[in-house]
Short mmCIF file of C-alpha atoms and ligand atoms in Angstrom, two decimals:
data_model
loop_
_atom_site.label_atom_id
_atom_site.label_comp_id
_atom_site.label_asym_id
_atom_site.label_seq_id
_atom_site.Cartn_x
_atom_site.Cartn_y
_atom_site.Cartn_z
CA MET A 1 18.46 241.86 -89.08
CA THR A 2 15.30 243.93 -89.47
CA ASP A 3 12.21 242.72 -91.32
CA GLN A 4 12.88 245.37 -93.92
CA GLU A 5 16.40 244.04 -94.52
CA ILE A 6 15.12 240.47 -94.82
CA ARG A 7 12.44 241.51 -97.28
CA GLN A 8 15.05 243.22 -99.39
CA LEU A 9 17.44 240.25 -99.31
CA LEU A 10 14.69 237.85 -100.39
CA SER A 11 14.24 239.91 -103.56
CA VAL A 12 17.85 240.35 -104.68
CA ARG A 13 18.92 239.03 -108.08
CA GLY A 14 22.11 239.14 -110.19
CA GLU A 15 25.27 240.45 -108.53
CA GLU A 16 23.50 241.26 -105.27
CA GLN A 17 22.24 237.69 -105.11
CA LYS A 18 25.74 236.31 -105.59
CA LYS A 19 26.90 238.49 -102.70
CA LEU A 20 24.10 237.14 -100.52
CA PHE A 21 25.08 233.51 -101.30
CA ALA A 22 28.75 234.29 -100.59
CA ARG A 23 27.78 235.80 -97.25
CA ALA A 24 25.70 232.75 -96.32
CA ASP A 25 28.51 230.45 -97.44
CA THR A 26 31.01 232.28 -95.24
CA VAL A 27 28.70 232.03 -92.23
CA ARG A 28 28.27 228.30 -92.91
CA ARG A 29 32.01 227.65 -93.21
CA GLU A 30 32.73 229.61 -90.04
CA SER A 31 29.99 228.01 -87.94
CA ILE A 32 29.56 224.41 -89.13
CA GLY A 33 32.30 223.92 -91.73
CA GLU A 34 32.14 222.83 -95.35
CA GLU A 35 30.85 219.29 -94.96
CA VAL A 36 27.55 218.18 -96.46
CA TYR A 37 25.70 215.34 -94.76
CA PHE A 38 23.75 212.65 -96.57
CA ARG A 39 20.43 211.00 -95.79
CA GLY A 40 19.12 208.17 -97.92
CA ILE A 41 15.39 208.77 -98.25
CA ILE A 42 13.01 205.82 -98.45
CA GLU A 43 9.56 206.87 -99.62
CA PHE A 44 8.00 203.67 -98.35
CA SER A 45 4.31 204.39 -98.98
CA ASN A 46 2.23 206.92 -100.92
CA ILE A 47 -1.00 206.17 -99.06
CA CYS A 48 -2.26 209.32 -97.34
CA GLU A 49 -5.33 210.23 -95.28
CA LYS A 50 -4.96 213.90 -96.09
CA ASN A 51 -6.08 216.07 -98.95
CA CYS A 52 -3.71 219.03 -99.18
CA PHE A 53 -4.72 221.11 -102.21
CA TYR A 54 -1.20 221.21 -103.70
CA CYS A 55 -0.06 217.59 -103.36
CA GLY A 56 -0.11 214.87 -106.00
CA ILE A 57 -0.57 211.97 -103.57
CA ARG A 58 -3.52 213.54 -101.74
CA ARG A 59 -6.28 211.11 -100.79
CA ASP A 60 -8.70 212.14 -103.52
CA ASN A 61 -6.24 211.78 -106.38
CA THR A 62 -7.61 208.54 -107.80
CA LYS A 63 -5.20 208.65 -110.74
CA THR A 64 -2.30 207.60 -108.52
CA GLU A 65 -1.80 203.91 -107.90
CA ARG A 66 -1.10 203.33 -104.21
CA PHE A 67 1.73 201.25 -102.75
CA ARG A 68 3.41 200.31 -99.52
CA MET A 69 6.82 198.66 -99.65
CA THR A 70 7.37 195.31 -97.94
CA HIS A 71 9.76 194.92 -95.01
CA GLU A 72 12.13 193.03 -97.30
CA GLU A 73 12.17 195.93 -99.74
CA VAL A 74 12.81 198.41 -96.94
CA ASP A 75 15.63 196.21 -95.64
CA GLN A 76 17.28 196.25 -99.05
CA CYS A 77 17.16 200.05 -99.08
CA LEU A 78 18.71 200.13 -95.62
CA ARG A 79 21.55 197.89 -96.73
CA PHE A 80 22.12 200.18 -99.68
CA ILE A 81 22.26 203.22 -97.38
CA ASP A 82 24.78 201.45 -95.19
CA LYS A 83 26.91 200.40 -98.14
CA SER A 84 26.82 203.91 -99.59
CA GLN A 85 27.88 205.37 -96.22
CA TYR A 86 25.04 207.87 -96.15
CA GLY A 87 25.10 207.78 -92.36
CA SER A 88 21.38 208.50 -91.92
CA VAL A 89 18.03 207.37 -93.25
CA VAL A 90 14.81 209.33 -93.76
CA LEU A 91 11.62 207.28 -93.68
CA GLN A 92 8.87 209.21 -95.43
CA SER A 93 5.28 208.38 -96.36
CA GLY A 94 1.84 209.85 -96.64
CA GLU A 95 0.08 210.48 -93.35
CA LEU A 96 -1.61 207.48 -91.74
CA THR A 97 -2.84 207.57 -88.16
CA SER A 98 -3.83 203.93 -87.72
CA ARG A 99 -2.22 201.62 -85.19
CA SER A 100 -1.20 199.19 -87.93
CA ALA A 101 0.62 201.94 -89.87
CA LEU A 102 2.50 202.84 -86.69
CA ASP A 103 3.39 199.20 -86.04
CA PHE A 104 4.84 198.92 -89.54
CA VAL A 105 7.24 201.80 -88.83
CA LEU A 106 8.06 200.50 -85.35
CA GLN A 107 9.11 197.21 -86.93
CA ILE A 108 11.41 199.07 -89.35
CA LEU A 109 12.97 200.96 -86.44
CA LYS A 110 13.57 197.72 -84.59
CA ASN A 111 15.31 196.26 -87.64
CA ILE A 112 17.48 199.36 -88.06
CA ARG A 113 18.53 199.44 -84.43
CA LYS A 114 19.44 195.74 -84.61
CA ASP A 115 21.37 195.76 -87.89
CA PHE A 116 22.65 199.34 -88.12
CA PRO A 117 22.88 200.72 -84.57
CA GLU A 118 24.89 203.78 -85.65
CA MET A 119 22.55 204.93 -88.42
CA GLY A 120 20.79 208.27 -87.82
CA ILE A 121 17.03 207.94 -88.21
CA THR A 122 14.74 210.73 -89.40
CA LEU A 123 10.99 210.25 -89.73
CA SER A 124 8.62 212.22 -91.93
CA LEU A 125 5.17 210.73 -91.37
CA GLY A 126 3.01 213.79 -90.80
CA GLU A 127 0.77 214.68 -87.86
CA LEU A 128 0.41 211.83 -85.39
CA PRO A 129 -0.92 211.59 -81.83
CA LYS A 130 1.70 212.52 -79.24
CA GLU A 131 1.66 208.96 -77.85
CA PHE A 132 2.64 207.67 -81.29
CA TYR A 133 5.55 210.12 -81.48
CA LYS A 134 6.62 208.90 -78.06
CA GLU A 135 6.65 205.27 -79.15
CA LEU A 136 8.64 206.16 -82.25
CA LYS A 137 11.18 208.03 -80.14
CA GLU A 138 11.50 205.17 -77.71
CA ALA A 139 11.99 202.75 -80.61
CA GLY A 140 15.09 204.69 -81.61
CA ALA A 141 14.08 207.49 -84.01
CA ASP A 142 16.34 210.54 -83.62
CA ARG A 143 14.74 213.20 -85.74
CA TYR A 144 11.38 214.24 -87.16
CA LEU A 145 10.57 216.43 -90.12
CA LEU A 146 7.21 218.19 -90.29
CA ARG A 147 6.86 221.26 -92.46
CA ILE A 148 4.56 224.00 -91.26
CA GLU A 149 4.13 224.85 -95.00
CA THR A 150 3.29 228.47 -94.17
CA SER A 151 3.28 230.40 -90.89
CA ASN A 152 0.26 232.41 -92.04
CA PRO A 153 -2.85 230.63 -90.67
CA GLU A 154 -5.06 232.33 -93.25
CA LEU A 155 -2.92 231.16 -96.15
CA TYR A 156 -2.73 227.71 -94.53
CA ARG A 157 -6.54 227.59 -94.63
CA LYS A 158 -6.53 228.39 -98.35
CA LEU A 159 -4.09 225.58 -99.11
CA HIS A 160 -5.87 222.88 -97.12
CA PRO A 161 -9.38 221.50 -96.49
CA ALA A 162 -11.16 222.86 -93.41
CA ASP A 163 -10.24 219.91 -91.18
CA HIS A 164 -6.47 220.36 -91.72
CA LEU A 165 -5.61 222.69 -88.87
CA PHE A 166 -2.63 225.03 -88.65
CA GLU A 167 -2.78 224.97 -84.85
CA ARG A 168 -2.70 221.19 -84.80
CA ARG A 169 0.39 221.16 -87.04
CA LYS A 170 2.08 223.65 -84.74
CA GLN A 171 1.16 221.61 -81.67
CA CYS A 172 2.73 218.53 -83.27
CA LEU A 173 5.99 220.44 -83.67
CA LEU A 174 5.88 221.44 -80.00
CA ASP A 175 5.12 217.85 -78.98
CA LEU A 176 8.08 216.57 -81.00
CA LYS A 177 10.38 219.09 -79.39
CA GLU A 178 9.17 218.21 -75.92
CA LEU A 179 9.77 214.51 -76.60
CA GLY A 180 13.41 215.22 -77.36
CA PHE A 181 13.47 214.76 -81.12
CA GLN A 182 15.78 216.80 -83.29
CA VAL A 183 12.98 218.66 -85.02
CA GLY A 184 12.85 219.89 -88.58
CA THR A 185 10.29 222.10 -90.24
CA GLY A 186 10.04 224.21 -93.36
CA ASN A 187 7.77 225.90 -95.83
CA MET A 188 6.86 225.95 -99.48
CA VAL A 189 8.08 229.03 -101.26
CA GLY A 190 5.92 230.36 -104.07
CA VAL A 191 2.50 228.96 -103.27
CA PRO A 192 -0.33 230.99 -104.81
CA GLU A 193 -1.22 234.16 -102.84
CA GLN A 194 1.91 234.05 -100.68
CA THR A 195 3.48 237.50 -100.13
CA MET A 196 7.02 238.60 -99.29
CA ASP A 197 5.75 239.49 -95.82
CA ASP A 198 4.55 235.89 -95.40
CA LEU A 199 8.09 234.69 -96.13
CA VAL A 200 9.59 237.16 -93.65
CA ASN A 201 7.12 235.89 -91.07
CA ASP A 202 8.03 232.27 -91.91
CA LEU A 203 11.65 233.07 -91.03
CA ARG A 204 10.55 234.72 -87.79
CA PHE A 205 8.37 231.71 -87.00
CA PHE A 206 11.35 229.39 -87.55
CA GLN A 207 13.54 231.49 -85.26
CA GLU A 208 10.91 231.51 -82.56
CA LEU A 209 10.22 227.78 -82.78
CA ASP A 210 14.00 227.32 -82.69
CA THR A 211 14.01 224.03 -84.60
CA ASP A 212 17.21 222.21 -85.51
CA MET A 213 16.64 221.27 -89.13
CA PHE A 214 14.93 222.63 -92.20
CA GLY A 215 13.52 221.05 -95.30
CA LEU A 216 12.03 223.71 -97.50
CA GLY A 217 11.51 224.04 -101.17
CA PRO A 218 9.67 225.67 -104.03
CA TYR A 219 6.02 225.00 -104.73
CA VAL A 220 5.79 222.92 -107.90
CA PHE A 221 2.63 222.56 -109.96
CA HIS A 222 0.76 219.23 -110.10
CA GLU A 223 -2.19 218.96 -112.47
CA ASP A 224 -4.19 216.31 -110.57
CA THR A 225 -4.79 218.60 -107.59
CA PRO A 226 -7.26 221.41 -106.80
CA LEU A 227 -4.47 223.92 -107.49
CA GLY A 228 -3.77 222.21 -110.81
CA THR A 229 -6.02 224.23 -113.14
CA PRO A 230 -4.83 225.27 -116.63
CA GLU A 231 -4.73 228.91 -115.48
CA MET A 232 -2.53 227.95 -112.53
CA LYS A 233 -0.29 226.01 -114.86
CA GLU A 234 0.32 229.13 -116.96
CA TRP A 235 0.85 231.20 -113.84
CA TRP A 236 3.38 228.73 -112.43
CA LYS A 237 5.29 228.35 -115.69
CA LYS A 238 5.78 232.12 -115.87
CA LYS A 239 6.69 232.36 -112.22
CA LYS A 240 8.88 229.28 -111.62
CA HIS A 241 12.30 230.88 -112.14
CA ASP A 242 11.37 233.66 -109.80
CA ILE A 243 10.19 231.05 -107.27
CA LEU A 244 13.54 229.26 -107.60
CA ASP A 245 15.49 232.48 -106.94
CA THR A 246 13.34 233.40 -103.96
CA THR A 247 13.74 229.89 -102.50
CA LEU A 248 17.53 230.13 -102.79
CA ASN A 249 17.53 233.57 -101.18
CA PHE A 250 15.30 232.22 -98.42
CA ILE A 251 17.83 229.46 -97.69
CA ALA A 252 20.67 231.99 -97.61
CA VAL A 253 18.85 234.30 -95.19
CA LEU A 254 17.91 231.33 -93.00
CA ARG A 255 21.60 230.38 -92.83
CA LEU A 256 22.44 233.95 -91.75
CA LEU A 257 19.74 233.93 -89.07
CA MET A 258 20.38 230.38 -87.78
CA PRO A 259 24.04 229.53 -88.50
CA THR A 260 24.22 226.06 -86.89
CA VAL A 261 21.00 224.42 -88.10
CA ASN A 262 20.89 221.69 -90.75
CA ILE A 263 19.28 222.82 -94.00
CA ALA A 264 18.40 220.22 -96.63
CA THR A 265 18.51 220.94 -100.31
CA ALA A 266 15.07 220.05 -101.69
CA THR A 267 14.68 217.67 -104.60
CA ALA A 268 11.82 219.90 -105.82
CA LEU A 269 14.41 222.54 -106.79
CA GLU A 270 15.44 220.24 -109.62
CA ALA A 271 11.89 220.20 -110.95
CA ILE A 272 12.67 223.81 -111.91
CA HIS A 273 16.37 223.71 -112.77
CA PRO A 274 18.77 220.74 -113.18
CA ARG A 275 21.35 222.49 -111.00
CA GLY A 276 18.75 223.51 -108.41
CA ARG A 277 20.16 221.42 -105.58
CA ILE A 278 23.72 222.55 -106.29
CA TYR A 279 22.59 226.18 -106.11
CA ALA A 280 20.93 225.52 -102.75
CA LEU A 281 24.16 224.03 -101.37
CA GLN A 282 26.02 227.11 -102.55
CA ALA A 283 23.40 229.30 -100.89
CA GLY A 284 23.91 227.69 -97.47
CA ALA A 285 22.23 224.27 -97.41
CA ASN A 286 24.33 221.47 -95.84
CA VAL A 287 22.24 218.29 -96.19
CA PHE A 288 21.66 216.21 -99.33
CA MET A 289 18.97 213.54 -99.45
CA PRO A 290 19.48 211.07 -102.30
CA SER A 291 16.45 208.89 -102.95
CA VAL A 292 16.97 205.20 -102.31
CA THR A 293 13.35 204.33 -103.14
CA PRO A 294 13.24 201.37 -105.56
CA VAL A 295 12.82 202.54 -109.12
CA GLU A 296 9.44 200.77 -109.55
CA TYR A 297 7.90 203.01 -106.85
CA ARG A 298 9.56 206.33 -107.67
CA GLY A 299 7.06 207.28 -110.35
CA LEU A 300 4.24 206.75 -107.84
CA TYR A 301 5.64 209.08 -105.19
CA LEU A 302 4.94 212.28 -107.07
CA LEU A 303 4.00 215.11 -104.73
CA TYR A 304 4.68 217.47 -107.64
CA GLN A 305 5.32 217.10 -111.37
CA ASN A 306 8.72 217.02 -113.14
CA LYS A 307 10.25 215.20 -110.19
CA PRO A 308 13.86 214.43 -111.13
CA CYS A 309 15.54 211.01 -111.01
CA VAL A 310 12.31 208.96 -111.22
CA ASP A 311 13.94 206.58 -113.70
CA GLU A 312 17.26 206.31 -111.85
CA LYS A 313 18.30 203.44 -109.66
CA ALA A 314 19.59 204.23 -106.18
CA ASP A 315 23.19 203.46 -107.13
CA GLN A 316 22.99 205.97 -109.99
CA CYS A 317 21.81 208.65 -107.55
CA SER A 318 24.69 207.85 -105.23
CA GLY A 319 27.54 208.85 -107.58
CA CYS A 320 25.54 211.78 -108.88
CA SER A 321 24.83 213.14 -105.38
CA VAL A 322 28.47 213.04 -104.35
CA ALA A 323 29.42 214.76 -107.62
CA LYS A 324 26.85 217.49 -107.02
CA VAL A 325 28.20 218.22 -103.55
CA LYS A 326 31.73 218.44 -104.89
CA SER A 327 30.68 220.66 -107.76
CA ALA A 328 29.18 223.05 -105.19
CA GLY A 329 32.72 223.34 -103.73
CA LEU A 330 31.79 221.41 -100.57
CA ILE A 331 32.92 218.17 -98.94
CA PRO A 332 30.70 215.04 -98.97
CA ALA A 333 30.67 213.86 -95.33
CA LEU A 334 30.21 210.16 -96.03
CA GLY A 335 30.03 207.83 -93.05
CA LYS A 336 28.77 210.53 -90.65
CA ARG A 337 25.35 210.81 -89.04
CA GLY A 338 25.44 214.58 -89.29
CA ASP A 339 23.36 215.68 -86.32
CA ALA A 340 22.58 219.39 -86.26
CA GLN A 341 24.95 221.39 -84.08
CA HIS A 342 21.98 223.52 -83.19
CA PHE A 343 20.42 220.57 -81.35
CA SER A 344 23.32 220.04 -78.94
CA GLN A 345 23.58 223.80 -78.39
CA ARG A 346 19.87 224.00 -77.63
CA ASN A 347 20.16 221.20 -75.08
CA ARG A 348 23.26 222.62 -73.45
CA GLY A 349 21.32 225.86 -73.05
CA LYS A 350 18.64 223.96 -71.13
CA THR A 351 20.89 222.39 -68.51
N1 5AD B 401 5.25 221.24 -104.57
C1 5AD B 401 6.27 221.30 -103.68
N2 5AD B 401 6.27 220.66 -102.51
C2 5AD B 401 5.19 219.91 -102.21
N3 5AD B 401 4.90 219.19 -101.12
C3 5AD B 401 3.71 218.60 -101.30
N4 5AD B 401 3.20 218.96 -102.49
C4 5AD B 401 4.10 219.78 -103.09
C5 5AD B 401 4.16 220.50 -104.31
N5 5AD B 401 3.15 220.44 -105.21
C6 5AD B 401 5.77 219.13 -99.94
C7 5AD B 401 5.05 219.64 -98.70
C8 5AD B 401 5.13 218.48 -97.74
C9 5AD B 401 6.31 217.72 -98.25
C10 5AD B 401 6.35 216.29 -97.86
O1 5AD B 401 6.19 217.84 -99.65
O2 5AD B 401 5.75 220.75 -98.19
O3 5AD B 401 5.32 218.88 -96.41
FE1 SF4 B 402 -0.53 213.78 -97.65
FE2 SF4 B 402 1.73 215.17 -97.09
FE3 SF4 B 402 0.65 215.19 -99.56
FE4 SF4 B 402 -0.59 216.49 -97.58
S1 SF4 B 402 1.47 216.98 -98.40
S2 SF4 B 402 -1.59 215.16 -99.08
S3 SF4 B 402 -0.19 215.13 -95.85
S4 SF4 B 402 1.52 213.43 -98.50
#
């Protein structure tokens, strides 16, 4: 596919958009089938050392009360994941680079490997020293998610403080790959000043990095951030439906370009439209990540506003998630880990 074709596909709406989704759906069914994998996501802490300009739990947002779950609370979530047959867990938090923060996660990994040896484990803990990644891998983590956010270094600089480095983020992704993780990345679609060419380049960046999994979603406004001005709020409100459509098209094109990768349907889509995650599944996504975070912490893990399901309990999300997958015309793959086919193909290629 040429850049020009991609650019055009990212902009389609109406009937042409339906055709694009159908094409992506066909490619999905022919390459990886019609199953959708589940990952129960535990957002175990909202404490973060970073200050990304778009994010509601950035360090300088003093309006957010901070929490870290206890090991007992995490264990309860794990039991729920096991009982619900989600097959995999995602452990996500703000970025902390201290030894004690690492030890906390290592202890969770130890518990998982003891009690649930079959469970797939994905981590999403931000940029850490390579030695830390290595310890996490050796403790049993299978996968790591780290979004590049944008492949345009100049735009990256506008979205982050000066000490948040694009090159460092990219190096982390390379480190994770080298250590043998199944690696996931992704971007935010619709951040201020992003162009269609940026999105085309994001897709090219993903192809070149050749990662196995993707978690990508729309940018969603949050007022307690540097990007949260009243003017930006108006801009975002006018633009959000367009951002949703472009995100869905982006997922569909990604499926066409990389047929055997895992693509998660982002919760942030539902901050724009209640059927957002269903649309993403229909456009080619094949991973659903129901939150299993205890209800008392959900309202504190707000990276963006209008986050759905903050008042739901994990068991409410369970039935709802399965129903959403079915209503997208796909099969909930309960009880399976759901490793990305792309990962085994990539490794076969190496030997
Ligand atoms: N809107 C959408 N996504 C966001 N993230 C952080 N803030 C926002 C926002 N306002 C995403 C980033 C990060 C992931 C954990 O959450 O892409 O990598
Ligand atoms: Fe921290 Fe991640 Fe939010 Fe950046 S996007 S402030 S690293 S939680």
